Short mmCIF file of N, CA, C and O in Angstrom, two decimals:
data_model
loop_
_atom_site.label_atom_id
_atom_site.label_comp_id
_atom_site.label_asym_id
_atom_site.label_seq_id
_atom_site.Cartn_x
_atom_site.Cartn_y
_atom_site.Cartn_z
N MET C 18 -23.67 -15.29 -9.86
CA MET C 18 -23.16 -14.84 -8.58
C MET C 18 -21.65 -14.61 -8.71
O MET C 18 -20.92 -15.47 -9.14
N SER C 19 -21.18 -13.43 -8.31
CA SER C 19 -19.75 -13.14 -8.41
C SER C 19 -19.09 -13.42 -7.06
O SER C 19 -19.70 -13.28 -6.02
N LYS C 20 -17.82 -13.81 -7.13
CA LYS C 20 -17.09 -14.11 -5.89
C LYS C 20 -16.61 -12.81 -5.25
O LYS C 20 -16.41 -11.81 -5.93
N ALA C 21 -16.42 -12.85 -3.95
CA ALA C 21 -15.93 -11.69 -3.23
C ALA C 21 -14.48 -11.45 -3.61
O ALA C 21 -13.72 -12.38 -3.83
N PRO C 22 -14.08 -10.18 -3.72
CA PRO C 22 -12.69 -9.89 -4.05
C PRO C 22 -11.76 -10.45 -2.99
O PRO C 22 -12.07 -10.45 -1.81
N THR C 23 -10.62 -10.95 -3.42
CA THR C 23 -9.67 -11.54 -2.48
C THR C 23 -8.68 -10.52 -1.96
O THR C 23 -8.10 -10.71 -0.91
N THR C 24 -8.48 -9.44 -2.68
CA THR C 24 -7.52 -8.42 -2.25
C THR C 24 -8.22 -7.07 -2.25
O THR C 24 -8.82 -6.67 -3.24
N SER C 25 -8.13 -6.37 -1.11
CA SER C 25 -8.76 -5.06 -1.00
C SER C 25 -7.70 -3.96 -1.13
O SER C 25 -6.65 -4.02 -0.49
N VAL C 26 -8.01 -2.97 -1.94
CA VAL C 26 -7.08 -1.88 -2.25
C VAL C 26 -7.70 -0.55 -1.84
O VAL C 26 -8.87 -0.29 -2.16
N LEU C 27 -6.91 0.28 -1.18
CA LEU C 27 -7.29 1.67 -0.97
C LEU C 27 -6.46 2.49 -1.93
O LEU C 27 -5.23 2.50 -1.85
N LEU C 28 -7.13 3.15 -2.87
CA LEU C 28 -6.46 3.97 -3.87
C LEU C 28 -6.52 5.42 -3.43
O LEU C 28 -7.60 5.99 -3.30
N LEU C 29 -5.36 6.02 -3.20
CA LEU C 29 -5.25 7.43 -2.83
C LEU C 29 -4.76 8.18 -4.06
O LEU C 29 -3.59 8.10 -4.43
N GLU C 30 -5.66 8.88 -4.70
CA GLU C 30 -5.35 9.60 -5.95
C GLU C 30 -6.29 10.80 -6.06
O GLU C 30 -7.50 10.65 -5.97
N ASP C 31 -5.71 11.99 -6.24
CA ASP C 31 -6.55 13.19 -6.32
C ASP C 31 -7.01 13.51 -7.74
O ASP C 31 -7.99 14.23 -7.92
N ASP C 32 -6.36 12.98 -8.76
CA ASP C 32 -6.76 13.22 -10.15
C ASP C 32 -7.92 12.27 -10.49
O ASP C 32 -7.74 11.05 -10.56
N GLU C 33 -9.10 12.84 -10.71
CA GLU C 33 -10.30 12.03 -10.91
C GLU C 33 -10.18 11.09 -12.11
O GLU C 33 -10.61 9.93 -12.05
N ALA C 34 -9.60 11.56 -13.20
CA ALA C 34 -9.47 10.71 -14.40
C ALA C 34 -8.57 9.51 -14.13
O ALA C 34 -8.90 8.38 -14.50
N VAL C 35 -7.44 9.74 -13.48
CA VAL C 35 -6.52 8.65 -13.14
C VAL C 35 -7.21 7.70 -12.15
O VAL C 35 -7.14 6.48 -12.29
N ARG C 36 -7.86 8.28 -11.15
CA ARG C 36 -8.55 7.48 -10.15
C ARG C 36 -9.58 6.55 -10.81
O ARG C 36 -9.62 5.35 -10.53
N ASN C 37 -10.39 7.10 -11.70
CA ASN C 37 -11.42 6.29 -12.36
C ASN C 37 -10.81 5.18 -13.21
O ASN C 37 -11.32 4.06 -13.22
N LEU C 38 -9.74 5.48 -13.92
CA LEU C 38 -9.07 4.47 -14.76
C LEU C 38 -8.51 3.35 -13.91
O LEU C 38 -8.71 2.17 -14.21
N VAL C 39 -7.81 3.70 -12.83
CA VAL C 39 -7.20 2.69 -11.98
C VAL C 39 -8.28 1.82 -11.32
O VAL C 39 -8.16 0.59 -11.26
N VAL C 40 -9.35 2.45 -10.86
CA VAL C 40 -10.45 1.68 -10.26
C VAL C 40 -11.01 0.69 -11.27
O VAL C 40 -11.24 -0.48 -10.96
N GLN C 41 -11.23 1.16 -12.48
CA GLN C 41 -11.79 0.30 -13.53
C GLN C 41 -10.88 -0.91 -13.80
O GLN C 41 -11.34 -2.04 -13.87
N VAL C 42 -9.59 -0.66 -13.92
CA VAL C 42 -8.63 -1.73 -14.20
C VAL C 42 -8.58 -2.72 -13.04
O VAL C 42 -8.65 -3.94 -13.24
N LEU C 43 -8.47 -2.22 -11.82
CA LEU C 43 -8.33 -3.11 -10.67
C LEU C 43 -9.59 -3.94 -10.43
O LEU C 43 -9.52 -5.12 -10.13
N ARG C 44 -10.73 -3.31 -10.58
CA ARG C 44 -11.98 -4.07 -10.40
C ARG C 44 -12.13 -5.14 -11.47
O ARG C 44 -12.60 -6.24 -11.18
N ALA C 45 -11.72 -4.82 -12.70
CA ALA C 45 -11.78 -5.82 -13.78
C ALA C 45 -10.87 -7.00 -13.49
O ALA C 45 -11.13 -8.12 -13.95
N LYS C 46 -9.79 -6.77 -12.72
CA LYS C 46 -8.86 -7.84 -12.35
C LYS C 46 -9.28 -8.56 -11.06
O LYS C 46 -8.56 -9.41 -10.57
N GLY C 47 -10.41 -8.18 -10.49
CA GLY C 47 -10.93 -8.86 -9.32
C GLY C 47 -10.58 -8.25 -7.97
O GLY C 47 -10.89 -8.83 -6.93
N TYR C 48 -9.94 -7.10 -7.97
CA TYR C 48 -9.62 -6.43 -6.71
C TYR C 48 -10.84 -5.68 -6.19
O TYR C 48 -11.62 -5.14 -6.96
N GLY C 49 -10.97 -5.62 -4.87
CA GLY C 49 -11.94 -4.73 -4.25
C GLY C 49 -11.26 -3.38 -4.07
O GLY C 49 -10.12 -3.32 -3.59
N VAL C 50 -11.90 -2.30 -4.47
CA VAL C 50 -11.24 -0.99 -4.46
C VAL C 50 -12.12 0.05 -3.78
O VAL C 50 -13.30 0.19 -4.10
N GLU C 51 -11.51 0.78 -2.85
CA GLU C 51 -12.09 1.98 -2.26
C GLU C 51 -11.16 3.12 -2.63
O GLU C 51 -9.97 2.90 -2.86
N THR C 52 -11.68 4.34 -2.68
CA THR C 52 -10.86 5.47 -3.09
C THR C 52 -10.86 6.57 -2.03
O THR C 52 -11.79 6.69 -1.23
N ALA C 53 -9.81 7.37 -2.11
CA ALA C 53 -9.68 8.59 -1.30
C ALA C 53 -9.00 9.63 -2.17
O ALA C 53 -8.08 9.30 -2.93
N ALA C 54 -9.46 10.87 -2.08
CA ALA C 54 -8.91 11.94 -2.91
C ALA C 54 -7.83 12.74 -2.19
O ALA C 54 -7.15 13.55 -2.81
N ASP C 55 -7.69 12.54 -0.87
CA ASP C 55 -6.62 13.22 -0.13
C ASP C 55 -6.16 12.34 1.02
O ASP C 55 -6.80 11.34 1.36
N GLY C 56 -5.04 12.70 1.59
CA GLY C 56 -4.42 11.86 2.61
C GLY C 56 -5.25 11.68 3.87
O GLY C 56 -5.28 10.60 4.44
N LEU C 57 -5.93 12.73 4.30
CA LEU C 57 -6.74 12.61 5.51
C LEU C 57 -7.94 11.70 5.29
O LEU C 57 -8.32 10.92 6.17
N GLU C 58 -8.53 11.76 4.10
CA GLU C 58 -9.64 10.86 3.77
C GLU C 58 -9.14 9.40 3.76
O GLU C 58 -9.82 8.50 4.23
N ALA C 59 -7.93 9.20 3.24
CA ALA C 59 -7.36 7.85 3.22
C ALA C 59 -7.18 7.32 4.64
O ALA C 59 -7.54 6.17 4.93
N LEU C 60 -6.63 8.13 5.54
CA LEU C 60 -6.44 7.69 6.93
C LEU C 60 -7.77 7.39 7.60
O LEU C 60 -7.89 6.42 8.36
N ALA C 61 -8.79 8.19 7.32
CA ALA C 61 -10.12 7.95 7.90
C ALA C 61 -10.66 6.60 7.43
O ALA C 61 -11.23 5.84 8.23
N LYS C 62 -10.46 6.26 6.18
CA LYS C 62 -10.93 4.97 5.67
C LYS C 62 -10.13 3.82 6.28
O LYS C 62 -10.68 2.76 6.57
N LEU C 63 -8.84 4.02 6.48
CA LEU C 63 -8.00 2.99 7.09
C LEU C 63 -8.44 2.72 8.53
O LEU C 63 -8.28 1.60 9.03
N GLU C 64 -8.97 3.72 9.20
CA GLU C 64 -9.44 3.55 10.58
C GLU C 64 -10.67 2.66 10.66
O GLU C 64 -10.90 2.01 11.67
N THR C 65 -11.48 2.63 9.60
CA THR C 65 -12.76 1.93 9.67
C THR C 65 -12.84 0.68 8.80
O THR C 65 -13.78 -0.09 8.94
N GLN C 66 -11.89 0.50 7.89
CA GLN C 66 -11.93 -0.65 6.98
C GLN C 66 -10.58 -1.33 6.93
O GLN C 66 -9.55 -0.71 7.18
N ARG C 67 -10.60 -2.62 6.59
CA ARG C 67 -9.36 -3.38 6.45
C ARG C 67 -8.96 -3.41 4.97
O ARG C 67 -9.79 -3.70 4.11
N PHE C 68 -7.70 -3.11 4.71
CA PHE C 68 -7.17 -3.14 3.35
C PHE C 68 -5.92 -4.02 3.32
O PHE C 68 -5.18 -4.07 4.30
N ASP C 69 -5.70 -4.66 2.18
CA ASP C 69 -4.48 -5.43 1.98
C ASP C 69 -3.35 -4.56 1.47
O ASP C 69 -2.19 -4.81 1.76
N VAL C 70 -3.71 -3.55 0.69
CA VAL C 70 -2.69 -2.70 0.08
C VAL C 70 -3.23 -1.28 -0.10
O VAL C 70 -4.42 -1.09 -0.35
N VAL C 71 -2.33 -0.32 0.08
CA VAL C 71 -2.63 1.08 -0.20
C VAL C 71 -1.81 1.46 -1.42
O VAL C 71 -0.59 1.30 -1.42
N LEU C 72 -2.48 1.95 -2.44
CA LEU C 72 -1.84 2.45 -3.65
C LEU C 72 -1.99 3.96 -3.60
O LEU C 72 -3.09 4.48 -3.76
N ALA C 73 -0.90 4.66 -3.31
CA ALA C 73 -0.98 6.08 -2.99
C ALA C 73 -0.16 6.94 -3.93
O ALA C 73 1.04 6.69 -4.12
N ASP C 74 -0.80 7.95 -4.50
CA ASP C 74 -0.08 8.97 -5.25
C ASP C 74 0.74 9.76 -4.23
O ASP C 74 0.26 10.07 -3.14
N LYS C 75 1.97 10.06 -4.57
CA LYS C 75 2.86 10.76 -3.64
C LYS C 75 2.37 12.18 -3.35
O LYS C 75 2.45 12.66 -2.22
N ASN C 76 1.85 12.85 -4.37
CA ASN C 76 1.45 14.25 -4.21
C ASN C 76 -0.07 14.39 -4.24
O ASN C 76 -0.67 14.47 -5.30
N VAL C 77 -0.65 14.39 -3.05
CA VAL C 77 -2.09 14.60 -2.90
C VAL C 77 -2.31 15.66 -1.83
O VAL C 77 -1.42 15.91 -1.01
N PRO C 78 -3.49 16.27 -1.81
CA PRO C 78 -3.76 17.32 -0.82
C PRO C 78 -3.89 16.81 0.61
O PRO C 78 -4.13 15.63 0.84
N ARG C 79 -3.73 17.73 1.55
CA ARG C 79 -3.98 17.60 2.98
C ARG C 79 -3.02 16.69 3.73
O ARG C 79 -2.78 16.92 4.90
N LEU C 80 -2.48 15.68 3.13
CA LEU C 80 -1.44 14.83 3.72
C LEU C 80 -0.87 14.02 2.57
O LEU C 80 -1.61 13.32 1.90
N SER C 81 0.41 14.14 2.33
CA SER C 81 1.00 13.50 1.15
C SER C 81 0.90 11.99 1.20
O SER C 81 0.75 11.40 2.28
N GLY C 82 1.01 11.37 0.05
CA GLY C 82 1.03 9.92 -0.01
C GLY C 82 2.18 9.32 0.77
O GLY C 82 2.05 8.26 1.38
N LEU C 83 3.31 10.00 0.77
CA LEU C 83 4.47 9.54 1.54
C LEU C 83 4.17 9.59 3.05
O LEU C 83 4.51 8.67 3.79
N ASP C 84 3.50 10.66 3.50
CA ASP C 84 3.12 10.74 4.91
C ASP C 84 2.10 9.67 5.27
O ASP C 84 2.15 9.08 6.35
N VAL C 85 1.18 9.39 4.36
CA VAL C 85 0.21 8.32 4.58
C VAL C 85 0.94 6.99 4.69
O VAL C 85 0.65 6.18 5.57
N ALA C 86 1.92 6.77 3.81
CA ALA C 86 2.71 5.53 3.86
C ALA C 86 3.38 5.37 5.22
O ALA C 86 3.40 4.27 5.79
N ARG C 87 3.93 6.44 5.75
CA ARG C 87 4.58 6.39 7.07
C ARG C 87 3.58 6.00 8.16
O ARG C 87 3.87 5.19 9.03
N LYS C 88 2.40 6.60 8.10
CA LYS C 88 1.36 6.29 9.11
C LYS C 88 0.88 4.85 8.97
O LYS C 88 0.64 4.18 9.97
N VAL C 89 0.74 4.39 7.73
CA VAL C 89 0.32 3.01 7.50
C VAL C 89 1.34 2.05 8.12
O VAL C 89 0.99 1.10 8.81
N ARG C 90 2.61 2.30 7.88
CA ARG C 90 3.66 1.42 8.38
C ARG C 90 3.65 1.40 9.91
O ARG C 90 3.86 0.36 10.53
N GLU C 91 3.38 2.55 10.55
CA GLU C 91 3.34 2.62 12.02
C GLU C 91 2.13 1.90 12.59
O GLU C 91 2.25 1.15 13.55
N ARG C 92 0.96 2.16 12.02
CA ARG C 92 -0.30 1.69 12.62
C ARG C 92 -0.81 0.37 12.06
O ARG C 92 -1.49 -0.37 12.75
N TRP C 93 -0.54 0.12 10.78
CA TRP C 93 -1.04 -1.08 10.12
C TRP C 93 0.12 -1.73 9.36
O TRP C 93 0.12 -1.78 8.13
N PRO C 94 1.11 -2.27 10.05
CA PRO C 94 2.31 -2.78 9.39
C PRO C 94 2.05 -3.96 8.45
O PRO C 94 2.88 -4.26 7.60
N GLU C 95 0.91 -4.61 8.59
CA GLU C 95 0.59 -5.74 7.71
C GLU C 95 0.12 -5.29 6.33
O GLU C 95 0.05 -6.09 5.40
N VAL C 96 -0.20 -4.01 6.18
CA VAL C 96 -0.72 -3.49 4.91
C VAL C 96 0.43 -3.13 3.98
O VAL C 96 1.36 -2.41 4.36
N ALA C 97 0.37 -3.62 2.76
CA ALA C 97 1.38 -3.28 1.75
C ALA C 97 1.11 -1.86 1.24
O ALA C 97 -0.04 -1.42 1.19
N VAL C 98 2.17 -1.16 0.87
CA VAL C 98 2.04 0.20 0.35
C VAL C 98 2.84 0.32 -0.94
O VAL C 98 4.01 -0.03 -0.99
N VAL C 99 2.16 0.84 -1.98
CA VAL C 99 2.81 1.15 -3.25
C VAL C 99 2.64 2.64 -3.47
O VAL C 99 1.53 3.16 -3.41
N LEU C 100 3.74 3.32 -3.70
CA LEU C 100 3.73 4.76 -3.91
C LEU C 100 3.82 5.05 -5.40
O LEU C 100 4.72 4.55 -6.08
N MET C 101 2.87 5.85 -5.89
CA MET C 101 2.89 6.27 -7.29
C MET C 101 3.42 7.70 -7.36
O MET C 101 3.04 8.53 -6.54
N THR C 102 4.28 7.96 -8.33
CA THR C 102 4.78 9.32 -8.48
C THR C 102 5.25 9.58 -9.89
O THR C 102 5.81 8.70 -10.54
N ALA C 103 5.01 10.79 -10.35
CA ALA C 103 5.53 11.23 -11.64
C ALA C 103 6.86 11.94 -11.44
O ALA C 103 7.59 12.17 -12.40
N PHE C 104 7.15 12.30 -10.19
CA PHE C 104 8.36 13.05 -9.87
C PHE C 104 9.13 12.39 -8.74
O PHE C 104 9.11 12.85 -7.61
N PRO C 105 9.81 11.27 -9.03
CA PRO C 105 10.54 10.60 -7.95
C PRO C 105 11.81 11.37 -7.59
O PRO C 105 12.66 11.60 -8.43
N GLU C 106 11.89 11.79 -6.35
CA GLU C 106 13.12 12.40 -5.84
C GLU C 106 13.82 11.30 -5.06
O GLU C 106 13.35 10.88 -4.01
N ALA C 107 14.91 10.84 -5.59
CA ALA C 107 15.59 9.68 -5.01
C ALA C 107 15.88 9.85 -3.53
O ALA C 107 15.69 8.93 -2.74
N SER C 108 16.31 11.02 -3.12
CA SER C 108 16.67 11.21 -1.72
C SER C 108 15.46 11.07 -0.79
O SER C 108 15.59 10.56 0.32
N ALA C 109 14.29 11.50 -1.24
CA ALA C 109 13.09 11.42 -0.41
C ALA C 109 12.55 10.00 -0.34
O ALA C 109 11.84 9.64 0.58
N LEU C 110 12.89 9.19 -1.32
CA LEU C 110 12.30 7.85 -1.40
C LEU C 110 13.21 6.75 -0.89
O LEU C 110 12.77 5.62 -0.72
N VAL C 111 14.48 7.07 -0.62
CA VAL C 111 15.43 6.05 -0.22
C VAL C 111 14.96 5.29 1.01
O VAL C 111 14.98 4.07 1.05
N ASN C 112 14.53 5.98 2.03
CA ASN C 112 14.10 5.33 3.27
C ASN C 112 12.59 5.32 3.42
O ASN C 112 12.08 5.19 4.54
N ALA C 113 11.88 5.47 2.33
CA ALA C 113 10.42 5.49 2.39
C ALA C 113 9.90 4.13 2.83
O ALA C 113 10.39 3.10 2.39
N PRO C 114 8.89 4.12 3.68
CA PRO C 114 8.35 2.86 4.21
C PRO C 114 7.34 2.24 3.25
O PRO C 114 6.16 2.11 3.56
N VAL C 115 7.79 1.90 2.07
CA VAL C 115 6.88 1.36 1.05
C VAL C 115 7.38 0.00 0.56
O VAL C 115 8.55 -0.33 0.71
N ASP C 116 6.46 -0.72 -0.05
CA ASP C 116 6.77 -2.04 -0.58
C ASP C 116 6.97 -2.02 -2.08
O ASP C 116 7.28 -3.04 -2.68
N GLY C 117 6.77 -0.86 -2.69
CA GLY C 117 6.97 -0.74 -4.13
C GLY C 117 6.68 0.66 -4.62
O GLY C 117 6.08 1.48 -3.92
N TYR C 118 7.16 0.93 -5.82
CA TYR C 118 6.96 2.22 -6.48
C TYR C 118 6.34 1.98 -7.83
O TYR C 118 6.56 0.94 -8.45
N LEU C 119 5.61 2.96 -8.29
CA LEU C 119 5.00 2.89 -9.61
C LEU C 119 5.16 4.26 -10.25
O LEU C 119 4.66 5.26 -9.73
N ALA C 120 5.90 4.30 -11.36
CA ALA C 120 6.12 5.57 -12.06
C ALA C 120 4.87 5.93 -12.86
O ALA C 120 4.26 5.09 -13.50
N LYS C 121 4.49 7.20 -12.78
CA LYS C 121 3.39 7.71 -13.58
C LYS C 121 3.98 8.53 -14.71
O LYS C 121 4.93 9.26 -14.47
N PRO C 122 3.46 8.46 -15.90
CA PRO C 122 2.33 7.61 -16.31
C PRO C 122 2.76 6.15 -16.40
O PRO C 122 3.92 5.84 -16.63
N PHE C 123 1.79 5.25 -16.20
CA PHE C 123 2.07 3.82 -16.24
C PHE C 123 2.46 3.42 -17.65
O PHE C 123 1.91 3.90 -18.62
N ARG C 124 3.40 2.49 -17.74
CA ARG C 124 3.82 1.98 -19.06
C ARG C 124 2.74 1.12 -19.68
O ARG C 124 2.64 0.97 -20.87
N GLY C 125 1.97 0.51 -18.84
CA GLY C 125 0.86 -0.34 -19.27
C GLY C 125 0.06 -0.70 -18.05
O GLY C 125 0.55 -0.63 -16.92
N LEU C 126 -1.17 -1.06 -18.25
CA LEU C 126 -2.02 -1.36 -17.12
C LEU C 126 -1.58 -2.62 -16.39
O LEU C 126 -1.80 -2.77 -15.20
N ASP C 127 -0.90 -3.53 -17.09
CA ASP C 127 -0.36 -4.72 -16.43
C ASP C 127 0.74 -4.33 -15.44
O ASP C 127 0.97 -5.04 -14.45
N THR C 128 1.42 -3.22 -15.71
CA THR C 128 2.45 -2.72 -14.79
C THR C 128 1.83 -2.39 -13.44
O THR C 128 2.41 -2.69 -12.40
N LEU C 129 0.64 -1.82 -13.47
CA LEU C 129 -0.08 -1.48 -12.24
C LEU C 129 -0.38 -2.73 -11.43
O LEU C 129 -0.06 -2.81 -10.24
N VAL C 130 -0.96 -3.72 -12.06
CA VAL C 130 -1.31 -4.97 -11.37
C VAL C 130 -0.05 -5.68 -10.89
O VAL C 130 -0.01 -6.22 -9.78
N GLY C 131 1.00 -5.67 -11.70
CA GLY C 131 2.27 -6.30 -11.30
C GLY C 131 2.88 -5.64 -10.08
O GLY C 131 3.41 -6.32 -9.19
N ALA C 132 2.80 -4.32 -10.00
CA ALA C 132 3.34 -3.59 -8.85
C ALA C 132 2.59 -3.96 -7.58
O ALA C 132 3.19 -4.14 -6.52
N LEU C 133 1.27 -4.10 -7.68
CA LEU C 133 0.48 -4.48 -6.50
C LEU C 133 0.83 -5.90 -6.06
O LEU C 133 1.02 -6.16 -4.87
N SER C 134 0.91 -6.82 -7.01
CA SER C 134 1.24 -8.21 -6.69
C SER C 134 2.61 -8.32 -6.03
O SER C 134 2.78 -9.02 -5.03
N ALA C 135 3.59 -7.62 -6.58
CA ALA C 135 4.95 -7.66 -6.02
C ALA C 135 4.97 -7.07 -4.61
O ALA C 135 5.64 -7.61 -3.71
N ALA C 136 4.25 -5.98 -4.39
CA ALA C 136 4.21 -5.36 -3.06
C ALA C 136 3.55 -6.27 -2.04
O ALA C 136 4.03 -6.38 -0.91
N LEU C 137 2.48 -6.91 -2.43
CA LEU C 137 1.80 -7.85 -1.52
C LEU C 137 2.74 -9.00 -1.15
O LEU C 137 2.79 -9.43 0.01
N GLU C 138 3.49 -9.49 -2.12
CA GLU C 138 4.44 -10.57 -1.87
C GLU C 138 5.55 -10.11 -0.92
O GLU C 138 5.93 -10.82 0.01
N ARG C 139 6.09 -8.89 -1.14
CA ARG C 139 7.14 -8.36 -0.26
C ARG C 139 6.63 -8.20 1.17
O ARG C 139 7.32 -8.50 2.13
N ARG C 140 5.40 -7.70 1.32
CA ARG C 140 4.83 -7.50 2.65
C ARG C 140 4.62 -8.85 3.34
O ARG C 140 4.89 -9.01 4.53
N ALA C 141 4.17 -9.86 2.61
CA ALA C 141 3.97 -11.20 3.18
C ALA C 141 5.31 -11.77 3.64
O ALA C 141 5.41 -12.36 4.73
N ARG C 142 6.35 -11.60 2.84
CA ARG C 142 7.68 -12.08 3.24
C ARG C 142 8.19 -11.35 4.47
O ARG C 142 8.78 -11.96 5.36
N ALA C 143 7.95 -10.05 4.54
CA ALA C 143 8.39 -9.27 5.70
C ALA C 143 7.68 -9.76 6.96
O ALA C 143 8.30 -9.89 8.02
N ARG C 144 6.38 -10.07 6.85
CA ARG C 144 5.64 -10.60 8.01
C ARG C 144 6.21 -11.96 8.43
O ARG C 144 6.33 -12.25 9.62
N GLU C 145 6.55 -12.81 7.47
CA GLU C 145 7.13 -14.12 7.78
C GLU C 145 8.46 -13.95 8.51
O GLU C 145 8.74 -14.65 9.50
N ILE C 146 9.29 -13.04 8.03
CA ILE C 146 10.60 -12.79 8.66
C ILE C 146 10.40 -12.27 10.08
O ILE C 146 11.08 -12.72 11.01
N GLU C 147 9.46 -11.35 10.27
CA GLU C 147 9.20 -10.81 11.61
C GLU C 147 8.74 -11.93 12.55
O GLU C 147 9.15 -11.99 13.71
N ALA C 148 7.88 -12.81 12.06
CA ALA C 148 7.39 -13.91 12.89
C ALA C 148 8.52 -14.86 13.26
O ALA C 148 8.62 -15.31 14.41
N LEU C 149 9.40 -15.16 12.30
CA LEU C 149 10.54 -16.03 12.58
C LEU C 149 11.51 -15.39 13.56
O LEU C 149 12.05 -16.06 14.44
N GLN C 150 11.73 -14.07 13.43
CA GLN C 150 12.61 -13.38 14.36
C GLN C 150 12.03 -13.40 15.77
O GLN C 150 12.77 -13.59 16.75
N ALA C 151 10.73 -13.21 15.88
CA ALA C 151 10.09 -13.25 17.20
C ALA C 151 10.21 -14.64 17.81
O ALA C 151 10.49 -14.78 19.00
N LYS C 152 10.03 -15.66 16.99
CA LYS C 152 10.14 -17.04 17.47
C LYS C 152 11.57 -17.32 17.93
O LYS C 152 11.80 -17.93 18.97
N LEU C 153 12.54 -16.88 17.14
CA LEU C 153 13.96 -17.06 17.49
C LEU C 153 14.27 -16.35 18.81
O LEU C 153 14.98 -16.89 19.65
N SER C 154 13.74 -15.16 19.01
CA SER C 154 13.97 -14.43 20.26
C SER C 154 13.40 -15.19 21.44
O SER C 154 14.03 -15.27 22.50
N ARG C 155 12.20 -15.75 21.27
CA ARG C 155 11.58 -16.53 22.35
C ARG C 155 12.42 -17.77 22.67
O ARG C 155 12.66 -18.08 23.84
N VAL C 156 12.87 -18.46 21.63
CA VAL C 156 13.68 -19.67 21.84
C VAL C 156 15.01 -19.33 22.51
O VAL C 156 15.41 -19.98 23.47
N SER C 157 15.68 -18.31 22.01
CA SER C 157 16.98 -17.96 22.59
C SER C 157 16.80 -17.45 24.02
O SER C 157 17.64 -17.70 24.87
N GLY C 158 15.69 -16.78 24.29
CA GLY C 158 15.41 -16.32 25.64
C GLY C 158 15.18 -17.47 26.60
O GLY C 158 15.66 -17.46 27.74
N SER C 159 14.48 -18.50 26.14
CA SER C 159 14.22 -19.67 27.00
C SER C 159 15.49 -20.49 27.21
O SER C 159 15.65 -21.14 28.24
N LEU C 160 16.42 -20.45 26.25
CA LEU C 160 17.69 -21.18 26.41
C LEU C 160 18.57 -20.52 27.45
O LEU C 160 19.37 -21.17 28.12
N ARG C 161 18.45 -19.20 27.60
CA ARG C 161 19.27 -18.46 28.56
C ARG C 161 18.77 -18.65 29.99
O ARG C 161 19.49 -18.41 30.94
N GLU C 162 17.54 -19.06 30.14
CA GLU C 162 16.95 -19.18 31.49
C GLU C 162 17.42 -20.41 32.20
O GLU C 162 17.88 -21.36 31.81
#
């Protein structure tokens, strides 16, 4: 009997060979993985399933990975986002709403898993900070009353 995956990943990648390789690696490491070949398919899956992290190629059809990242941050702020790109344009990525980047081609498959782990950790810390800020606002508000 195998245990249920602890981390669910939505992989947005239009290149079938890359998609298959990444799925194989992540599943071997115990991640649950669903795939989407374009941005609109990814958003449709996000509407119906819960994911811990979105691993998105920046350049995919119908809605870019960067646009998907923006929508994820707006609608599902608890979800970590890692953007993969072979062509990083620094100006476009400076204010990108992502928790990590992954340069393609990957230097090694451990780099892929490391990027996901780091992004999940950053997103968890961001949630903790938001919760503490909300608590501080409530406390300071009650002190003013």
